[in-house]
GROMACS .gro file of C-alpha atoms in nm:
model
  215
    1UNK     CA    1   0.016  -0.007  -0.007
    2UNK     CA    2   0.132   0.332  -0.087
    3UNK     CA    3   0.230   0.568   0.197
    4UNK     CA    4  -0.014   0.872   0.218
    5UNK     CA    5   0.148   1.193   0.410
    6UNK     CA    6  -0.090   1.438   0.557
    7UNK     CA    7   0.160   1.712   0.572
    8UNK     CA    8   0.389   1.839   0.281
    9UNK     CA    9   0.775   1.727   0.322
   10UNK     CA   10   0.980   1.998   0.296
   11UNK     CA   11   1.352   2.108   0.380
   12UNK     CA   12   1.434   2.071   0.736
   13UNK     CA   13   1.609   2.367   0.888
   14UNK     CA   14   1.743   2.176   1.236
   15UNK     CA   15   1.835   1.826   1.262
   16UNK     CA   16   1.810   1.522   1.001
   17UNK     CA   17   1.525   1.397   0.772
   18UNK     CA   18   1.520   1.101   0.553
   19UNK     CA   19   1.363   0.764   0.441
   20UNK     CA   20   1.405   0.402   0.587
   21UNK     CA   21   1.313   0.102   0.388
   22UNK     CA   22   1.022  -0.107   0.556
   23UNK     CA   23   1.131  -0.448   0.474
   24UNK     CA   24   0.795  -0.621   0.522
   25UNK     CA   25   0.631  -0.414   0.240
   26UNK     CA   26   0.951  -0.261   0.048
   27UNK     CA   27   0.834   0.087   0.088
   28UNK     CA   28   1.049   0.365   0.192
   29UNK     CA   29   0.908   0.549   0.512
   30UNK     CA   30   0.991   0.900   0.594
   31UNK     CA   31   1.141   0.988   0.921
   32UNK     CA   32   1.199   1.316   1.093
   33UNK     CA   33   1.458   1.243   1.345
   34UNK     CA   34   1.714   0.934   1.428
   35UNK     CA   35   1.478   0.826   1.696
   36UNK     CA   36   1.187   0.790   1.429
   37UNK     CA   37   1.424   0.609   1.215
   38UNK     CA   38   1.492   0.367   1.486
   39UNK     CA   39   1.110   0.336   1.564
   40UNK     CA   40   1.044   0.230   1.191
   41UNK     CA   41   1.329  -0.037   1.236
   42UNK     CA   42   1.180  -0.151   1.549
   43UNK     CA   43   0.831  -0.174   1.385
   44UNK     CA   44   0.995  -0.366   1.094
   45UNK     CA   45   1.113  -0.613   1.338
   46UNK     CA   46   0.792  -0.635   1.545
   47UNK     CA   47   0.582  -0.926   1.420
   48UNK     CA   48   0.268  -0.736   1.554
   49UNK     CA   49   0.316  -0.468   1.305
   50UNK     CA   50   0.209  -0.525   0.937
   51UNK     CA   51   0.234  -0.154   0.791
   52UNK     CA   52   0.362   0.169   0.900
   53UNK     CA   53   0.272   0.515   0.767
   54UNK     CA   54   0.454   0.834   0.843
   55UNK     CA   55   0.228   1.133   0.959
   56UNK     CA   56  -0.079   0.997   0.786
   57UNK     CA   57  -0.336   1.221   0.937
   58UNK     CA   58  -0.393   1.581   1.066
   59UNK     CA   59  -0.593   1.634   1.369
   60UNK     CA   60  -0.745   1.990   1.399
   61UNK     CA   61  -0.815   2.110   1.734
   62UNK     CA   62  -0.880   2.437   1.925
   63UNK     CA   63  -0.696   2.543   2.251
   64UNK     CA   64  -0.740   2.863   2.435
   65UNK     CA   65  -0.938   3.007   2.140
   66UNK     CA   66  -0.669   2.926   1.866
   67UNK     CA   67  -0.700   2.677   1.609
   68UNK     CA   68  -0.398   2.422   1.560
   69UNK     CA   69  -0.296   2.104   1.362
   70UNK     CA   70  -0.164   1.810   1.518
   71UNK     CA   71   0.043   1.546   1.289
   72UNK     CA   72   0.106   1.242   1.489
   73UNK     CA   73   0.424   1.082   1.386
   74UNK     CA   74   0.327   0.725   1.259
   75UNK     CA   75   0.006   0.511   1.206
   76UNK     CA   76   0.087   0.132   1.265
   77UNK     CA   77  -0.135  -0.163   1.154
   78UNK     CA   78  -0.133  -0.497   1.304
   79UNK     CA   79  -0.163  -0.815   1.076
   80UNK     CA   80  -0.544  -0.819   1.223
   81UNK     CA   81  -0.615  -0.468   1.114
   82UNK     CA   82  -0.555  -0.312   1.470
   83UNK     CA   83  -0.464   0.073   1.425
   84UNK     CA   84  -0.220   0.246   1.662
   85UNK     CA   85  -0.132   0.608   1.633
   86UNK     CA   86   0.231   0.642   1.755
   87UNK     CA   87   0.394   0.977   1.887
   88UNK     CA   88   0.778   0.924   1.941
   89UNK     CA   89   0.924   1.171   2.172
   90UNK     CA   90   1.266   1.199   2.324
   91UNK     CA   91   1.242   1.161   2.704
   92UNK     CA   92   1.381   1.517   2.747
   93UNK     CA   93   1.067   1.658   2.552
   94UNK     CA   94   0.820   1.403   2.692
   95UNK     CA   95   0.686   1.634   2.963
   96UNK     CA   96   0.693   1.948   2.776
   97UNK     CA   97   0.365   2.147   2.880
   98UNK     CA   98   0.263   2.226   2.488
   99UNK     CA   99   0.280   1.845   2.442
  100UNK     CA  100   0.024   1.735   2.686
  101UNK     CA  101  -0.245   1.914   2.483
  102UNK     CA  102  -0.130   1.699   2.186
  103UNK     CA  103  -0.141   1.384   2.392
  104UNK     CA  104  -0.464   1.451   2.493
  105UNK     CA  105  -0.602   1.540   2.138
  106UNK     CA  106  -0.455   1.205   2.003
  107UNK     CA  107  -0.607   1.001   2.259
  108UNK     CA  108  -0.956   1.151   2.220
  109UNK     CA  109  -0.917   1.120   1.837
  110UNK     CA  110  -0.819   0.740   1.875
  111UNK     CA  111  -1.091   0.670   2.124
  112UNK     CA  112  -1.357   0.811   1.877
  113UNK     CA  113  -1.199   0.592   1.582
  114UNK     CA  114  -1.156   0.270   1.792
  115UNK     CA  115  -0.799   0.326   1.771
  116UNK     CA  116  -0.511   0.299   2.029
  117UNK     CA  117  -0.283   0.593   2.106
  118UNK     CA  118   0.072   0.547   2.204
  119UNK     CA  119   0.366   0.758   2.319
  120UNK     CA  120   0.708   0.616   2.285
  121UNK     CA  121   1.051   0.723   2.393
  122UNK     CA  122   1.404   0.596   2.329
  123UNK     CA  123   1.363   0.388   2.648
  124UNK     CA  124   1.132   0.142   2.440
  125UNK     CA  125   1.297   0.218   2.107
  126UNK     CA  126   1.670   0.172   2.202
  127UNK     CA  127   1.672  -0.074   2.486
  128UNK     CA  128   2.033  -0.213   2.539
  129UNK     CA  129   2.199  -0.325   2.211
  130UNK     CA  130   1.872  -0.376   2.024
  131UNK     CA  131   1.921  -0.113   1.759
  132UNK     CA  132   2.276  -0.191   1.696
  133UNK     CA  133   2.197  -0.552   1.630
  134UNK     CA  134   1.906  -0.470   1.417
  135UNK     CA  135   2.116  -0.233   1.202
  136UNK     CA  136   2.366  -0.536   1.167
  137UNK     CA  137   2.059  -0.783   1.076
  138UNK     CA  138   1.901  -0.540   0.847
  139UNK     CA  139   2.222  -0.476   0.638
  140UNK     CA  140   2.348  -0.830   0.600
  141UNK     CA  141   2.041  -1.047   0.636
  142UNK     CA  142   1.856  -0.974   0.322
  143UNK     CA  143   2.083  -1.048   0.066
  144UNK     CA  144   1.999  -1.268  -0.243
  145UNK     CA  145   2.142  -1.615  -0.334
  146UNK     CA  146   2.157  -1.749   0.039
  147UNK     CA  147   1.817  -1.961   0.034
  148UNK     CA  148   1.993  -2.304   0.001
  149UNK     CA  149   2.249  -2.210   0.316
  150UNK     CA  150   1.925  -2.091   0.489
  151UNK     CA  151   1.772  -2.422   0.440
  152UNK     CA  152   2.062  -2.599   0.554
  153UNK     CA  153   2.122  -2.408   0.886
  154UNK     CA  154   1.739  -2.482   0.971
  155UNK     CA  155   1.784  -2.828   0.926
  156UNK     CA  156   2.108  -2.828   1.135
  157UNK     CA  157   1.935  -2.631   1.398
  158UNK     CA  158   1.641  -2.892   1.414
  159UNK     CA  159   1.910  -3.127   1.522
  160UNK     CA  160   2.099  -2.901   1.756
  161UNK     CA  161   1.792  -2.722   1.903
  162UNK     CA  162   2.040  -2.474   2.065
  163UNK     CA  163   2.424  -2.376   2.045
  164UNK     CA  164   2.683  -2.106   2.033
  165UNK     CA  165   2.706  -1.952   1.689
  166UNK     CA  166   3.062  -2.057   1.661
  167UNK     CA  167   2.944  -2.403   1.714
  168UNK     CA  168   2.700  -2.391   1.450
  169UNK     CA  169   2.961  -2.224   1.207
  170UNK     CA  170   3.179  -2.546   1.249
  171UNK     CA  171   2.919  -2.713   1.075
  172UNK     CA  172   2.938  -2.489   0.759
  173UNK     CA  173   3.329  -2.476   0.697
  174UNK     CA  174   3.280  -2.494   0.305
  175UNK     CA  175   3.062  -2.177   0.328
  176UNK     CA  176   3.201  -1.831   0.328
  177UNK     CA  177   3.184  -1.635   0.651
  178UNK     CA  178   2.988  -1.389   0.473
  179UNK     CA  179   2.724  -1.609   0.329
  180UNK     CA  180   2.698  -1.796   0.676
  181UNK     CA  181   2.636  -1.500   0.849
  182UNK     CA  182   2.403  -1.352   0.591
  183UNK     CA  183   2.173  -1.671   0.629
  184UNK     CA  184   2.198  -1.691   1.004
  185UNK     CA  185   2.124  -1.311   1.040
  186UNK     CA  186   1.805  -1.360   0.812
  187UNK     CA  187   1.685  -1.633   1.039
  188UNK     CA  188   1.745  -1.438   1.355
  189UNK     CA  189   1.565  -1.142   1.185
  190UNK     CA  190   1.250  -1.350   1.102
  191UNK     CA  191   1.269  -1.519   1.446
  192UNK     CA  192   1.310  -1.858   1.310
  193UNK     CA  193   1.592  -1.858   1.549
  194UNK     CA  194   1.616  -1.659   1.864
  195UNK     CA  195   1.886  -1.506   2.061
  196UNK     CA  196   1.945  -1.211   2.313
  197UNK     CA  197   1.937  -0.882   2.103
  198UNK     CA  198   1.919  -0.653   2.360
  199UNK     CA  199   2.171  -0.792   2.645
  200UNK     CA  200   2.475  -0.818   2.437
  201UNK     CA  201   2.601  -0.759   2.096
  202UNK     CA  202   2.580  -1.015   1.828
  203UNK     CA  203   2.906  -1.213   1.799
  204UNK     CA  204   3.053  -1.572   1.753
  205UNK     CA  205   2.960  -1.651   2.112
  206UNK     CA  206   2.600  -1.548   2.106
  207UNK     CA  207   2.379  -1.833   2.186
  208UNK     CA  208   2.111  -1.900   1.965
  209UNK     CA  209   1.815  -2.161   1.983
  210UNK     CA  210   1.524  -2.260   1.744
  211UNK     CA  211   1.188  -2.068   1.791
  212UNK     CA  212   0.943  -2.310   1.963
  213UNK     CA  213   0.701  -2.196   1.716
  214UNK     CA  214   0.912  -2.344   1.442
  215UNK     CA  215   0.942  -2.695   1.603
   0.00000   0.00000   0.00000
């Protein structure tokens, strides 16, 4: 589905602006800060998110006799069609007085439409090593020509159930390191294999196990 943006995207005077690939759909999603970019990556990794849209709606409201326009950062849709409007805010701006009115406007709008309103900060978006690991998984785990290696790793993990990465790598000495890790990271990203992405960086000593749902 093509992204629809409620507000025209123009040059940004301060900070950074860009687009991030949403791998589930193949679409490029706009972001207005690095924290928003990282939220897109997190949403892409989240199995409860099917689609994401940047600033897809404008909520008009009146406050102290003046009319304002509020553009929430994202709209996400679950595989079941559940809609959540997301406001991404750095913790240092979370309790700024002018934002409380927007939060209430957003909550009321979502309540009227049967949606959910969510405010999220770097505490939820960047826990531990998660974003660092996601960047690695997204960069290497979606290369072409590795399907046969992916299948071989899946079969081997059905036997092992769980092991260290270096132990698994010893079973694929005929495969280049690049191809092995590209296949392994694809399986981790798709959650066929599980590992701790928050508590530590991905290395040869990471412990991986087969997802119970894949048994």
